[in-house]
C-alpha cells in the first residue's frame, strides 16, 4: 500500500502523524507499505522534519514542491509516484484516523476498487458544517456523475483507479470528483472525523470556496444551461408584458386602476433595466467561469513543480511535472480510449 500524505506547514503535527501511521500500519505484517509525504511548499520546519523521518525510515518517500501548489496538486503528485497495489490518501493532521485505513484496506481486499471515507460527524464549527453540507447537496444535484455525500479525499483505491487518475490530462483537479468519475466498484466507509490534532487549518475559507467552485464547474454544465433558461423566461416575460401593455393602451383597460398612459413609467423602466443588467452580469460571470477554466486547461502548465525528491525515481515524475528529456524518450502519457 502507498499512503499519500500532503503536508503544508504541518511541523506541529507531522511527527505524531508519522508515529501513528508507523504504529498502526507497522503492526500489520500481511502487507508492506510506503508513505509518500508531499511537502507543498511549507515555510516552516516541515521539510526538515520530513527529511529526518526519511533518514530513519526507508519506507518513507518525500516529494517537495518548489512552492505552495495546493492540496489537490500535492495529492496528484503523490498518486503520480505511488507504486503500491493499493493507494491511500490521508491528511497530515490526523483528522482521518490511520486505523480506518486498515479497515478500508480490508474492504479493498473484499474486491472494492475504491473505498472512500464518509464523514459521519464533523468536529468543526456550526457555520463550516453548514457550508460543507450545503456544498455536497448542491454538488450532488448538479454534477453529471453520481457523487457521494460527505466523502472527502480520504480513501483507499486500487492501482487501476490510481492509473486512471494519473492518465487524466486535466489541470483543474478535484480528486474526489475524478475518483467518482473513474467508476469501478466503489463503496463508502463511514467514520467519525476528528478535530485537527494540532496546528491551524491550512485551508482558508476562500480556498474552500474555490475548491467547492471547482467541484461544481468542473463536473456540471447546469449553470450554463441555467443561463439559457433564465434568459428564455426573462425574454418571454418581457414579450408578454409588451403585448399586455399594448392591449391596455389600445382598449384603455385599467388593471389595478393603472393604465400605461397615466404615468411616464420611470420606475418600471428603472426596475427593468436593473433586472436585466443583473441577469446579464450573472450570465457573463458564469460564462467567465468556464472560459477561465478553459484558459487554465489550454495553457497546459504542469500541476506542480518538484524541487526535491527522496526515494522516488525520475521516470515517474514526468507524468505531470513536464520535466523534459529528449522528446523521443519521454514515455507517452497513457490516455483513456474515451471520456
Ligand atoms: N494542505 C496542502 N496544501 C495546502 C493546504 C493544505 O498540502 O495548500 C494539506 C494540509 O497539510 C493537510 C490537508 O491538506 O494535510 C488538509 O488541510 P486542512 O487540514 O487545513 O484542511 P481541512 O481538514 O480543514 O479541510
Ligand atoms: Mg484538516
PDB file of C-alpha atoms in Angstrom, residues 9-305:
ATOM      1  CA  UNK A   9       3.168  23.905   7.294  1.00  0.00           C
ATOM      2  CA  UNK A  10       2.441  20.875   9.453  1.00  0.00           C
ATOM      3  CA  UNK A  11       5.551  20.957  11.676  1.00  0.00           C
ATOM      4  CA  UNK A  12       3.388  20.866  14.809  1.00  0.00           C
ATOM      5  CA  UNK A  13       1.727  17.589  13.971  1.00  0.00           C
ATOM      6  CA  UNK A  14       3.736  15.728  11.339  1.00  0.00           C
ATOM      7  CA  UNK A  15       5.931  13.788  13.764  1.00  0.00           C
ATOM      8  CA  UNK A  16       2.929  12.423  15.644  1.00  0.00           C
ATOM      9  CA  UNK A  17       1.214  11.657  12.351  1.00  0.00           C
ATOM     10  CA  UNK A  18       4.188   9.582  11.269  1.00  0.00           C
ATOM     11  CA  UNK A  19       4.390   7.854  14.650  1.00  0.00           C
ATOM     12  CA  UNK A  20       0.673   6.973  14.438  1.00  0.00           C
ATOM     13  CA  UNK A  21       0.996   5.669  10.879  1.00  0.00           C
ATOM     14  CA  UNK A  22       4.043   3.658  11.806  1.00  0.00           C
ATOM     15  CA  UNK A  23       2.338   2.194  14.878  1.00  0.00           C
ATOM     16  CA  UNK A  24      -0.830   1.386  13.003  1.00  0.00           C
ATOM     17  CA  UNK A  25       0.481   0.103   9.661  1.00  0.00           C
ATOM     18  CA  UNK A  26       3.696  -1.349  11.053  1.00  0.00           C
ATOM     19  CA  UNK A  27       1.700  -3.677  13.299  1.00  0.00           C
ATOM     20  CA  UNK A  28       0.165  -5.473  10.325  1.00  0.00           C
ATOM     21  CA  UNK A  29       2.529  -7.999   8.848  1.00  0.00           C
ATOM     22  CA  UNK A  30       0.442  -9.143   5.908  1.00  0.00           C
ATOM     23  CA  UNK A  31       1.330  -6.244   3.648  1.00  0.00           C
ATOM     24  CA  UNK A  32       4.176  -3.847   3.053  1.00  0.00           C
ATOM     25  CA  UNK A  33       3.730  -0.129   2.651  1.00  0.00           C
ATOM     26  CA  UNK A  34       5.371   3.101   1.661  1.00  0.00           C
ATOM     27  CA  UNK A  35       4.438   6.542   2.949  1.00  0.00           C
ATOM     28  CA  UNK A  36       4.735   9.353   0.429  1.00  0.00           C
ATOM     29  CA  UNK A  37       4.906  12.739   2.095  1.00  0.00           C
ATOM     30  CA  UNK A  38       4.328  15.564  -0.332  1.00  0.00           C
ATOM     31  CA  UNK A  39       5.576  18.831   1.071  1.00  0.00           C
ATOM     32  CA  UNK A  40       3.517  21.521  -0.586  1.00  0.00           C
ATOM     33  CA  UNK A  41       5.994  24.384  -0.242  1.00  0.00           C
ATOM     34  CA  UNK A  42       5.887  24.640   3.548  1.00  0.00           C
ATOM     35  CA  UNK A  43       7.535  27.679   5.045  1.00  0.00           C
ATOM     36  CA  UNK A  44       8.139  26.139   8.462  1.00  0.00           C
ATOM     37  CA  UNK A  45      10.247  23.215   9.662  1.00  0.00           C
ATOM     38  CA  UNK A  46       8.112  20.587   7.889  1.00  0.00           C
ATOM     39  CA  UNK A  47      10.681  19.716   5.127  1.00  0.00           C
ATOM     40  CA  UNK A  48      13.471  19.332   7.686  1.00  0.00           C
ATOM     41  CA  UNK A  49      11.315  17.108   9.893  1.00  0.00           C
ATOM     42  CA  UNK A  50      10.292  15.011   6.885  1.00  0.00           C
ATOM     43  CA  UNK A  51      13.903  14.597   5.754  1.00  0.00           C
ATOM     44  CA  UNK A  52      14.727  13.484   9.251  1.00  0.00           C
ATOM     45  CA  UNK A  53      11.879  10.968   9.279  1.00  0.00           C
ATOM     46  CA  UNK A  54      13.036   9.667   5.910  1.00  0.00           C
ATOM     47  CA  UNK A  55      16.573   9.176   7.234  1.00  0.00           C
ATOM     48  CA  UNK A  56      15.272   6.925   9.967  1.00  0.00           C
ATOM     49  CA  UNK A  57      12.601   5.136   7.963  1.00  0.00           C
ATOM     50  CA  UNK A  58      13.346   3.786   4.465  1.00  0.00           C
ATOM     51  CA  UNK A  59       9.626   3.206   3.792  1.00  0.00           C
ATOM     52  CA  UNK A  60       9.206   6.961   3.659  1.00  0.00           C
ATOM     53  CA  UNK A  61       9.346   8.778   0.313  1.00  0.00           C
ATOM     54  CA  UNK A  62       9.491  12.518   0.071  1.00  0.00           C
ATOM     55  CA  UNK A  63       8.452  14.913  -2.659  1.00  0.00           C
ATOM     56  CA  UNK A  64       8.975  18.589  -2.028  1.00  0.00           C
ATOM     57  CA  UNK A  65       7.325  21.236  -4.212  1.00  0.00           C
ATOM     58  CA  UNK A  66       9.131  24.400  -5.222  1.00  0.00           C
ATOM     59  CA  UNK A  67       6.265  26.444  -3.748  1.00  0.00           C
ATOM     60  CA  UNK A  68       2.730  26.018  -2.454  1.00  0.00           C
ATOM     61  CA  UNK A  69       0.682  24.462  -5.261  1.00  0.00           C
ATOM     62  CA  UNK A  70      -2.314  23.487  -3.148  1.00  0.00           C
ATOM     63  CA  UNK A  71      -3.684  20.348  -1.594  1.00  0.00           C
ATOM     64  CA  UNK A  72      -5.117  18.827  -4.788  1.00  0.00           C
ATOM     65  CA  UNK A  73      -1.787  19.246  -6.587  1.00  0.00           C
ATOM     66  CA  UNK A  74       0.030  17.631  -3.657  1.00  0.00           C
ATOM     67  CA  UNK A  75      -2.270  14.625  -3.701  1.00  0.00           C
ATOM     68  CA  UNK A  76      -1.902  14.388  -7.504  1.00  0.00           C
ATOM     69  CA  UNK A  77       1.875  14.293  -7.123  1.00  0.00           C
ATOM     70  CA  UNK A  78       1.517  11.518  -4.576  1.00  0.00           C
ATOM     71  CA  UNK A  79      -0.668   9.486  -6.937  1.00  0.00           C
ATOM     72  CA  UNK A  80       1.819  10.019  -9.768  1.00  0.00           C
ATOM     73  CA  UNK A  81       4.566   8.496  -7.651  1.00  0.00           C
ATOM     74  CA  UNK A  82       2.727   5.789  -5.764  1.00  0.00           C
ATOM     75  CA  UNK A  83       3.822   2.253  -6.590  1.00  0.00           C
ATOM     76  CA  UNK A  84       1.513   0.237  -4.341  1.00  0.00           C
ATOM     77  CA  UNK A  85      -1.232  -2.161  -5.415  1.00  0.00           C
ATOM     78  CA  UNK A  86      -3.487  -0.067  -3.206  1.00  0.00           C
ATOM     79  CA  UNK A  87      -3.119   3.696  -2.897  1.00  0.00           C
ATOM     80  CA  UNK A  88      -4.387   5.610   0.125  1.00  0.00           C
ATOM     81  CA  UNK A  89      -4.816   9.353   0.647  1.00  0.00           C
ATOM     82  CA  UNK A  90      -4.753  10.839   4.115  1.00  0.00           C
ATOM     83  CA  UNK A  91      -4.491  14.325   5.647  1.00  0.00           C
ATOM     84  CA  UNK A  92      -1.430  15.179   7.696  1.00  0.00           C
ATOM     85  CA  UNK A  93      -3.384  16.488  10.674  1.00  0.00           C
ATOM     86  CA  UNK A  94      -4.746  13.124  11.936  1.00  0.00           C
ATOM     87  CA  UNK A  95      -8.339  14.187  11.254  1.00  0.00           C
ATOM     88  CA  UNK A  96      -8.588  10.942   9.324  1.00  0.00           C
ATOM     89  CA  UNK A  97      -7.618   8.170  11.768  1.00  0.00           C
ATOM     90  CA  UNK A  98      -4.986   5.702  10.460  1.00  0.00           C
ATOM     91  CA  UNK A  99      -6.935   2.776  11.955  1.00  0.00           C
ATOM     92  CA  UNK A 100      -9.681   3.469   9.444  1.00  0.00           C
ATOM     93  CA  UNK A 101      -7.113   2.933   6.681  1.00  0.00           C
ATOM     94  CA  UNK A 102      -6.740  -0.687   7.784  1.00  0.00           C
ATOM     95  CA  UNK A 103     -10.495  -1.214   7.766  1.00  0.00           C
ATOM     96  CA  UNK A 104     -10.676   0.357   4.306  1.00  0.00           C
ATOM     97  CA  UNK A 105      -7.864  -1.857   3.115  1.00  0.00           C
ATOM     98  CA  UNK A 106      -9.877  -4.875   4.236  1.00  0.00           C
ATOM     99  CA  UNK A 107     -12.782  -3.640   2.088  1.00  0.00           C
ATOM    100  CA  UNK A 108     -10.388  -3.246  -0.838  1.00  0.00           C
ATOM    101  CA  UNK A 109      -9.332  -6.855  -0.326  1.00  0.00           C
ATOM    102  CA  UNK A 110     -13.009  -7.781  -0.484  1.00  0.00           C
ATOM    103  CA  UNK A 111     -12.944  -6.520  -4.060  1.00  0.00           C
ATOM    104  CA  UNK A 112     -13.882  -2.852  -3.967  1.00  0.00           C
ATOM    105  CA  UNK A 113     -11.612  -0.765  -6.168  1.00  0.00           C
ATOM    106  CA  UNK A 114     -12.459   2.443  -4.313  1.00  0.00           C
ATOM    107  CA  UNK A 115     -13.199   2.664  -0.603  1.00  0.00           C
ATOM    108  CA  UNK A 116     -13.808   6.299   0.337  1.00  0.00           C
ATOM    109  CA  UNK A 117     -14.362   7.751   3.775  1.00  0.00           C
ATOM    110  CA  UNK A 118     -17.779   9.218   4.501  1.00  0.00           C
ATOM    111  CA  UNK A 119     -17.770  11.717   7.333  1.00  0.00           C
ATOM    112  CA  UNK A 120     -20.440  10.881   9.874  1.00  0.00           C
ATOM    113  CA  UNK A 121     -19.773  13.667  12.326  1.00  0.00           C
ATOM    114  CA  UNK A 122     -17.531  16.614  11.890  1.00  0.00           C
ATOM    115  CA  UNK A 123     -15.898  18.253  14.845  1.00  0.00           C
ATOM    116  CA  UNK A 124     -15.889  21.651  13.254  1.00  0.00           C
ATOM    117  CA  UNK A 125     -17.808  24.891  13.820  1.00  0.00           C
ATOM    118  CA  UNK A 126     -21.520  25.138  13.038  1.00  0.00           C
ATOM    119  CA  UNK A 127     -21.035  27.527  10.116  1.00  0.00           C
ATOM    120  CA  UNK A 128     -18.368  25.371   8.453  1.00  0.00           C
ATOM    121  CA  UNK A 129     -20.513  22.256   8.898  1.00  0.00           C
ATOM    122  CA  UNK A 130     -23.475  24.031   7.347  1.00  0.00           C
ATOM    123  CA  UNK A 131     -21.359  25.111   4.357  1.00  0.00           C
ATOM    124  CA  UNK A 132     -19.989  21.581   3.819  1.00  0.00           C
ATOM    125  CA  UNK A 133     -23.493  20.139   3.947  1.00  0.00           C
ATOM    126  CA  UNK A 134     -24.852  22.765   1.548  1.00  0.00           C
ATOM    127  CA  UNK A 135     -21.986  22.219  -0.877  1.00  0.00           C
ATOM    128  CA  UNK A 136     -22.354  18.444  -1.010  1.00  0.00           C
ATOM    129  CA  UNK A 137     -26.119  18.708  -1.541  1.00  0.00           C
ATOM    130  CA  UNK A 138     -25.767  21.253  -4.365  1.00  0.00           C
ATOM    131  CA  UNK A 139     -22.899  19.305  -5.876  1.00  0.00           C
ATOM    132  CA  UNK A 140     -24.836  16.068  -5.834  1.00  0.00           C
ATOM    133  CA  UNK A 141     -27.810  17.741  -7.529  1.00  0.00           C
ATOM    134  CA  UNK A 142     -25.707  19.431 -10.195  1.00  0.00           C
ATOM    135  CA  UNK A 143     -22.893  17.060 -11.067  1.00  0.00           C
ATOM    136  CA  UNK A 144     -23.296  14.930 -14.171  1.00  0.00           C
ATOM    137  CA  UNK A 145     -21.888  11.906 -12.338  1.00  0.00           C
ATOM    138  CA  UNK A 146     -23.129  10.306  -9.157  1.00  0.00           C
ATOM    139  CA  UNK A 147     -21.151  11.769  -6.301  1.00  0.00           C
ATOM    140  CA  UNK A 148     -21.469  10.524  -2.749  1.00  0.00           C
ATOM    141  CA  UNK A 149     -22.413  12.951   0.037  1.00  0.00           C
ATOM    142  CA  UNK A 150     -19.745  13.980   2.548  1.00  0.00           C
ATOM    143  CA  UNK A 151     -16.903  12.000   1.043  1.00  0.00           C
ATOM    144  CA  UNK A 152     -13.546  13.688   1.073  1.00  0.00           C
ATOM    145  CA  UNK A 153     -10.224  12.693  -0.418  1.00  0.00           C
ATOM    146  CA  UNK A 154      -9.586  10.192   2.379  1.00  0.00           C
ATOM    147  CA  UNK A 155      -9.719   6.805   0.650  1.00  0.00           C
ATOM    148  CA  UNK A 156      -8.028   3.600  -0.362  1.00  0.00           C
ATOM    149  CA  UNK A 157      -8.115   2.878  -4.070  1.00  0.00           C
ATOM    150  CA  UNK A 158      -6.877   0.211  -6.378  1.00  0.00           C
ATOM    151  CA  UNK A 159      -3.832   0.556  -8.631  1.00  0.00           C
ATOM    152  CA  UNK A 160      -6.216   0.609 -11.624  1.00  0.00           C
ATOM    153  CA  UNK A 161      -8.054   3.663 -10.301  1.00  0.00           C
ATOM    154  CA  UNK A 162      -4.806   5.441  -9.454  1.00  0.00           C
ATOM    155  CA  UNK A 163      -3.692   4.806 -13.044  1.00  0.00           C
ATOM    156  CA  UNK A 164      -6.928   6.287 -14.362  1.00  0.00           C
ATOM    157  CA  UNK A 165      -6.408   9.402 -12.219  1.00  0.00           C
ATOM    158  CA  UNK A 166      -2.824   9.679 -13.449  1.00  0.00           C
ATOM    159  CA  UNK A 167      -3.917   9.430 -17.035  1.00  0.00           C
ATOM    160  CA  UNK A 168      -6.455  12.267 -16.808  1.00  0.00           C
ATOM    161  CA  UNK A 169      -4.963  15.272 -18.561  1.00  0.00           C
ATOM    162  CA  UNK A 170      -6.977  17.987 -16.837  1.00  0.00           C
ATOM    163  CA  UNK A 171      -5.218  20.546 -14.710  1.00  0.00           C
ATOM    164  CA  UNK A 172      -8.102  21.738 -12.561  1.00  0.00           C
ATOM    165  CA  UNK A 173      -8.050  18.714 -10.321  1.00  0.00           C
ATOM    166  CA  UNK A 174     -10.926  17.964  -7.984  1.00  0.00           C
ATOM    167  CA  UNK A 175      -9.890  14.486  -6.995  1.00  0.00           C
ATOM    168  CA  UNK A 176     -12.956  13.265  -5.119  1.00  0.00           C
ATOM    169  CA  UNK A 177     -14.956  14.108  -8.271  1.00  0.00           C
ATOM    170  CA  UNK A 178     -12.482  12.488 -10.671  1.00  0.00           C
ATOM    171  CA  UNK A 179     -12.382   9.427  -8.440  1.00  0.00           C
ATOM    172  CA  UNK A 180     -16.177   9.114  -8.611  1.00  0.00           C
ATOM    173  CA  UNK A 181     -15.985   9.656 -12.379  1.00  0.00           C
ATOM    174  CA  UNK A 182     -13.466   6.807 -12.740  1.00  0.00           C
ATOM    175  CA  UNK A 183     -16.131   4.254 -11.861  1.00  0.00           C
ATOM    176  CA  UNK A 184     -15.275   0.662 -10.806  1.00  0.00           C
ATOM    177  CA  UNK A 185     -16.798  -0.812  -7.673  1.00  0.00           C
ATOM    178  CA  UNK A 186     -16.893   1.953  -5.110  1.00  0.00           C
ATOM    179  CA  UNK A 187     -18.018   1.809  -1.537  1.00  0.00           C
ATOM    180  CA  UNK A 188     -18.377   4.384   1.209  1.00  0.00           C
ATOM    181  CA  UNK A 189     -16.835   3.793   4.602  1.00  0.00           C
ATOM    182  CA  UNK A 190     -18.493   5.792   7.398  1.00  0.00           C
ATOM    183  CA  UNK A 191     -16.152   7.175  10.025  1.00  0.00           C
ATOM    184  CA  UNK A 192     -16.093   9.985  12.525  1.00  0.00           C
ATOM    185  CA  UNK A 193     -13.854  12.805  11.504  1.00  0.00           C
ATOM    186  CA  UNK A 194     -11.794  14.040  14.426  1.00  0.00           C
ATOM    187  CA  UNK A 195     -10.784  17.596  15.040  1.00  0.00           C
ATOM    188  CA  UNK A 196      -7.362  18.600  13.776  1.00  0.00           C
ATOM    189  CA  UNK A 197      -4.731  17.246  16.207  1.00  0.00           C
ATOM    190  CA  UNK A 198      -2.521  20.340  16.215  1.00  0.00           C
ATOM    191  CA  UNK A 199      -1.877  23.485  14.237  1.00  0.00           C
ATOM    192  CA  UNK A 200      -4.242  25.727  12.296  1.00  0.00           C
ATOM    193  CA  UNK A 201      -6.325  24.597   9.302  1.00  0.00           C
ATOM    194  CA  UNK A 202      -4.346  25.223   6.124  1.00  0.00           C
ATOM    195  CA  UNK A 203      -7.427  25.732   4.013  1.00  0.00           C
ATOM    196  CA  UNK A 204      -8.723  29.261   4.416  1.00  0.00           C
ATOM    197  CA  UNK A 205     -12.434  29.844   3.852  1.00  0.00           C
ATOM    198  CA  UNK A 206     -11.726  31.485   0.487  1.00  0.00           C
ATOM    199  CA  UNK A 207      -9.733  28.437  -0.647  1.00  0.00           C
ATOM    200  CA  UNK A 208     -12.532  26.132   0.460  1.00  0.00           C
ATOM    201  CA  UNK A 209     -14.994  28.184  -1.597  1.00  0.00           C
ATOM    202  CA  UNK A 210     -12.640  27.927  -4.574  1.00  0.00           C
ATOM    203  CA  UNK A 211     -12.427  24.158  -4.105  1.00  0.00           C
ATOM    204  CA  UNK A 212     -16.223  23.964  -3.969  1.00  0.00           C
ATOM    205  CA  UNK A 213     -16.439  26.011  -7.181  1.00  0.00           C
ATOM    206  CA  UNK A 214     -14.089  23.520  -8.896  1.00  0.00           C
ATOM    207  CA  UNK A 215     -16.376  20.736  -7.785  1.00  0.00           C
ATOM    208  CA  UNK A 216     -19.395  22.355  -9.369  1.00  0.00           C
ATOM    209  CA  UNK A 217     -17.963  23.958 -12.501  1.00  0.00           C
ATOM    210  CA  UNK A 218     -15.649  21.041 -13.370  1.00  0.00           C
ATOM    211  CA  UNK A 219     -18.416  18.487 -13.107  1.00  0.00           C
ATOM    212  CA  UNK A 220     -21.556  20.228 -14.238  1.00  0.00           C
ATOM    213  CA  UNK A 221     -22.851  22.409 -17.040  1.00  0.00           C
ATOM    214  CA  UNK A 222     -26.118  23.058 -15.226  1.00  0.00           C
ATOM    215  CA  UNK A 223     -25.058  26.677 -14.507  1.00  0.00           C
ATOM    216  CA  UNK A 224     -24.606  27.249 -18.253  1.00  0.00           C
ATOM    217  CA  UNK A 225     -27.973  25.746 -19.056  1.00  0.00           C
ATOM    218  CA  UNK A 226     -29.467  27.788 -16.253  1.00  0.00           C
ATOM    219  CA  UNK A 227     -28.476  30.986 -18.092  1.00  0.00           C
ATOM    220  CA  UNK A 228     -30.325  29.973 -21.221  1.00  0.00           C
ATOM    221  CA  UNK A 229     -33.368  29.120 -19.156  1.00  0.00           C
ATOM    222  CA  UNK A 230     -33.248  32.416 -17.224  1.00  0.00           C
ATOM    223  CA  UNK A 231     -32.786  34.301 -20.499  1.00  0.00           C
ATOM    224  CA  UNK A 232     -35.729  32.486 -22.051  1.00  0.00           C
ATOM    225  CA  UNK A 233     -38.028  33.107 -19.110  1.00  0.00           C
ATOM    226  CA  UNK A 234     -36.961  36.762 -18.857  1.00  0.00           C
ATOM    227  CA  UNK A 235     -37.489  37.499 -22.546  1.00  0.00           C
ATOM    228  CA  UNK A 236     -40.786  35.595 -22.667  1.00  0.00           C
ATOM    229  CA  UNK A 237     -41.926  37.710 -19.706  1.00  0.00           C
ATOM    230  CA  UNK A 238     -40.857  40.881 -21.481  1.00  0.00           C
ATOM    231  CA  UNK A 239     -42.757  39.956 -24.672  1.00  0.00           C
ATOM    232  CA  UNK A 240     -45.904  39.067 -22.737  1.00  0.00           C
ATOM    233  CA  UNK A 241     -45.643  42.322 -20.810  1.00  0.00           C
ATOM    234  CA  UNK A 242     -45.257  44.330 -24.006  1.00  0.00           C
ATOM    235  CA  UNK A 243     -48.358  42.713 -25.545  1.00  0.00           C
ATOM    236  CA  UNK A 244     -50.323  43.319 -22.357  1.00  0.00           C
ATOM    237  CA  UNK A 245     -49.337  46.992 -22.216  1.00  0.00           C
ATOM    238  CA  UNK A 246     -50.182  47.469 -25.893  1.00  0.00           C
ATOM    239  CA  UNK A 247     -53.626  45.939 -25.446  1.00  0.00           C
ATOM    240  CA  UNK A 248     -54.204  48.079 -22.349  1.00  0.00           C
ATOM    241  CA  UNK A 249     -53.248  51.174 -24.318  1.00  0.00           C
ATOM    242  CA  UNK A 250     -55.444  50.301 -27.331  1.00  0.00           C
ATOM    243  CA  UNK A 251     -58.553  49.372 -25.357  1.00  0.00           C
ATOM    244  CA  UNK A 252     -57.969  51.774 -22.475  1.00  0.00           C
ATOM    245  CA  UNK A 253     -58.224  48.954 -19.955  1.00  0.00           C
ATOM    246  CA  UNK A 254     -57.173  49.648 -16.412  1.00  0.00           C
ATOM    247  CA  UNK A 255     -55.513  46.968 -14.344  1.00  0.00           C
ATOM    248  CA  UNK A 256     -55.492  47.750 -10.598  1.00  0.00           C
ATOM    249  CA  UNK A 257     -56.567  51.247 -11.576  1.00  0.00           C
ATOM    250  CA  UNK A 258     -53.471  51.642 -13.730  1.00  0.00           C
ATOM    251  CA  UNK A 259     -53.150  52.345 -17.434  1.00  0.00           C
ATOM    252  CA  UNK A 260     -49.802  52.862 -19.157  1.00  0.00           C
ATOM    253  CA  UNK A 261     -50.731  56.365 -20.387  1.00  0.00           C
ATOM    254  CA  UNK A 262     -51.186  57.637 -16.794  1.00  0.00           C
ATOM    255  CA  UNK A 263     -47.554  57.685 -15.849  1.00  0.00           C
ATOM    256  CA  UNK A 264     -44.302  58.407 -17.543  1.00  0.00           C
ATOM    257  CA  UNK A 265     -43.119  54.987 -16.293  1.00  0.00           C
ATOM    258  CA  UNK A 266     -39.716  55.837 -14.970  1.00  0.00           C
ATOM    259  CA  UNK A 267     -39.989  53.351 -12.124  1.00  0.00           C
ATOM    260  CA  UNK A 268     -40.760  50.371 -14.290  1.00  0.00           C
ATOM    261  CA  UNK A 269     -38.067  51.378 -16.754  1.00  0.00           C
ATOM    262  CA  UNK A 270     -35.562  51.628 -13.969  1.00  0.00           C
ATOM    263  CA  UNK A 271     -36.583  48.302 -12.473  1.00  0.00           C
ATOM    264  CA  UNK A 272     -36.477  46.519 -15.804  1.00  0.00           C
ATOM    265  CA  UNK A 273     -33.070  47.936 -16.522  1.00  0.00           C
ATOM    266  CA  UNK A 274     -31.846  46.867 -13.141  1.00  0.00           C
ATOM    267  CA  UNK A 275     -33.273  43.376 -13.519  1.00  0.00           C
ATOM    268  CA  UNK A 276     -31.786  42.702 -16.921  1.00  0.00           C
ATOM    269  CA  UNK A 277     -28.405  44.223 -16.103  1.00  0.00           C
ATOM    270  CA  UNK A 278     -28.343  41.856 -13.172  1.00  0.00           C
ATOM    271  CA  UNK A 279     -29.145  38.834 -15.281  1.00  0.00           C
ATOM    272  CA  UNK A 280     -26.582  39.868 -17.865  1.00  0.00           C
ATOM    273  CA  UNK A 281     -23.843  40.299 -15.321  1.00  0.00           C
ATOM    274  CA  UNK A 282     -24.675  36.985 -13.716  1.00  0.00           C
ATOM    275  CA  UNK A 283     -24.632  35.258 -17.090  1.00  0.00           C
ATOM    276  CA  UNK A 284     -21.334  36.853 -18.021  1.00  0.00           C
ATOM    277  CA  UNK A 285     -19.906  35.763 -14.706  1.00  0.00           C
ATOM    278  CA  UNK A 286     -20.980  32.172 -15.198  1.00  0.00           C
ATOM    279  CA  UNK A 287     -19.673  32.095 -18.766  1.00  0.00           C
ATOM    280  CA  UNK A 288     -16.489  33.649 -17.434  1.00  0.00           C
ATOM    281  CA  UNK A 289     -16.091  30.733 -15.013  1.00  0.00           C
ATOM    282  CA  UNK A 290     -15.969  28.268 -17.865  1.00  0.00           C
ATOM    283  CA  UNK A 291     -13.809  30.469 -20.072  1.00  0.00           C
ATOM    284  CA  UNK A 292     -11.325  30.853 -17.225  1.00  0.00           C
ATOM    285  CA  UNK A 293     -11.254  27.097 -16.770  1.00  0.00           C
ATOM    286  CA  UNK A 294     -10.691  26.504 -20.485  1.00  0.00           C
ATOM    287  CA  UNK A 295      -7.897  29.039 -20.369  1.00  0.00           C
ATOM    288  CA  UNK A 296      -6.394  27.192 -17.418  1.00  0.00           C
ATOM    289  CA  UNK A 297      -6.552  23.868 -19.243  1.00  0.00           C
ATOM    290  CA  UNK A 298      -5.296  25.222 -22.559  1.00  0.00           C
ATOM    291  CA  UNK A 299      -2.134  26.631 -21.006  1.00  0.00           C
ATOM    292  CA  UNK A 300      -1.070  23.043 -20.280  1.00  0.00           C
ATOM    293  CA  UNK A 301       1.024  24.090 -17.348  1.00  0.00           C
ATOM    294  CA  UNK A 302       2.136  21.265 -15.105  1.00  0.00           C
ATOM    295  CA  UNK A 303       0.061  20.877 -11.954  1.00  0.00           C
ATOM    296  CA  UNK A 304       3.167  21.136  -9.757  1.00  0.00           C
ATOM    297  CA  UNK A 305       6.922  21.575  -9.845  1.00  0.00           C
TER     298      UNK A 305
END
